[in-house]
Amino acid sequence: MTQQIEKKSFYEEFSESVKIYFNDKFQIDMSENLFTFLEVTIWIGILCLIDYGFRILLLPLIKRLAQKTKIKWLEIAYRNKCFTSIIHLIPLTFASSMNVLLFKDDGAVLFVIERMTQLILLIVFTILIFRIINFIIDLYNEENSYTTVGVRTFGQMMKFVITFFAVISGIMILFKVQSSTIITILGAMTAAVLLIFRDAIFGFVSGLQIAYSRIIKVGDWVTLSKGNVEGIVREININLVRIEKFDKTIATIPTVDVVTSQVTNHMPMLASGTRQIKRSISFNVNSFKFCSSEMLDCFETYDLIRDYIIHKRKEINSYNKNIENSDLDINGLQLTNIGVFRIYVENYLKNIQTVSKFDPIIIRQLPVSMEGMPLEISCFAKSSTNFEFERIQSDIFDHLLTACRKFDLQVMQSISATDIKQTN
């Protein structure tokens, strides 16, 4: 009979040599458990060295390349540590293929090592996908467009889904549960799963609606009717919208509320470079009266309405010639102080440089109330920034509130002690 000699692998011969060396030199009995522990420890150390070596070699090269080439996507990928996660996969993939050769004689150790390797590989791969999603979101954030909102919302929804399936895969790896069993259990727990992810689903749908309808984006100045919130949008995610108000406080609003409530986006107004001024002055009706000849003579000295007064006096004199008892104010045509002031306001706004000449200027009377008769003034300032706009608006009404006295008009306001003294 020919005796078959079983050839041993290099690793097996090396292991026996190590055991003999420790027995001869150090008089240490290398039992199977102790030697297995040393094997696992050394193997983990080797894998860590491989991972460390690749990171030391490759990451500085990638960083230098990103800085020199100024490639935007490469810089963002490096910043989100995508390359680090890819490097982690190299020793883990190597370990998953070598574990069978190294620990084939010890079934229990091989089982544990394979399960742990697969679990760590799953975790690293999940983190890699998360970092790739963050990379895509940051890449679109550079544009800061309405598409960014949809990408961010979709990316965060994908994180929920990936986390869910990663947990299921981890359970299958650790406990050797069949995928069909997991699917059966999930089918029975459908209602509970939908309840758990209800807010995420609503937020995902709302985020897509925001992106598709182009309602808001990060950096927009908005006003929400729900909660009366006004400020700058700082973040839009799958669950919440963060708005920085002008007093530097942060308002957190559910994403669903942005879709279900009225939202005013002020960005088109800022882009136009103009901003509407719409404010009223309430006058005391008792101060209204017909203009006498002396008043009209005085009004003719006002540059803004001189031509108007001259034209209207000729028109009124021509018309009143055919009217009996035209010397009475109530008969025929007459000018009133409030009417002349209305023309003055219109001409004033048309002549100042801070009001847009290409947008409508409307001066109208509102219904009389207990607070008097409001005269509403609507025009557009040539600046849309808050500081300039408030300055322009204040200058206009400072002038008009003072000028109305020249027309014998009284502005309605609460009676003060000074008013009572002046009356007495």
PDB file of C-alpha atoms in Angstrom, residues 14 19 42 46 80 101 110 116 142 147 162 168 180 196-197 213 238-239 243 305 320 330 332-333 354:
ATOM      1  CA  PHE A  14       4.259  27.996  10.923  1.00  0.00           C
ATOM      2  CA  LYS A  19       4.249  26.151  19.523  1.00  0.00           C
ATOM      3  CA  ILE A  42      -2.434  38.814  15.920  1.00  0.00           C
ATOM      4  CA  ILE A  46      -2.486  42.579  11.086  1.00  0.00           C
ATOM      5  CA  ASN A  80     -17.306  63.540   4.220  1.00  0.00           C
ATOM      6  CA  LEU A 101      -7.979  29.293   5.555  1.00  0.00           C
ATOM      7  CA  LEU A 110     -14.376  30.175  12.634  1.00  0.00           C
ATOM      8  CA  MET A 116     -18.130  39.261  13.561  1.00  0.00           C
ATOM      9  CA  GLU A 142     -23.279  74.233  -3.148  1.00  0.00           C
ATOM     10  CA  THR A 147     -33.553  70.811  -6.024  1.00  0.00           C
ATOM     11  CA  ILE A 162     -30.980  51.745   4.893  1.00  0.00           C
ATOM     12  CA  ILE A 168     -32.573  43.326   9.837  1.00  0.00           C
ATOM     13  CA  SER A 180     -38.371  34.652   4.831  1.00  0.00           C
ATOM     14  CA  ILE A 196     -43.180  54.227  13.730  1.00  0.00           C
ATOM     15  CA  PHE A 197     -42.206  55.763  10.392  1.00  0.00           C
ATOM     16  CA  SER A 213     -43.557  73.446  -5.874  1.00  0.00           C
ATOM     17  CA  ILE A 238     -37.187  65.379   6.580  1.00  0.00           C
ATOM     18  CA  ASN A 239     -38.869  66.283   9.877  1.00  0.00           C
ATOM     19  CA  ILE A 243     -35.975  79.413  10.719  1.00  0.00           C
ATOM     20  CA  ILE A 305     -49.391 121.385  -6.890  1.00  0.00           C
ATOM     21  CA  ASN A 320     -69.571 127.842 -11.893  1.00  0.00           C
ATOM     22  CA  ILE A 330     -72.142 123.940  -1.519  1.00  0.00           C
ATOM     23  CA  GLY A 332     -71.086 124.146  -8.096  1.00  0.00           C
ATOM     24  CA  LEU A 333     -67.582 122.723  -8.113  1.00  0.00           C
ATOM     25  CA  THR A 354     -36.288 106.968  -3.558  1.00  0.00           C
TER      26      THR A 354
END
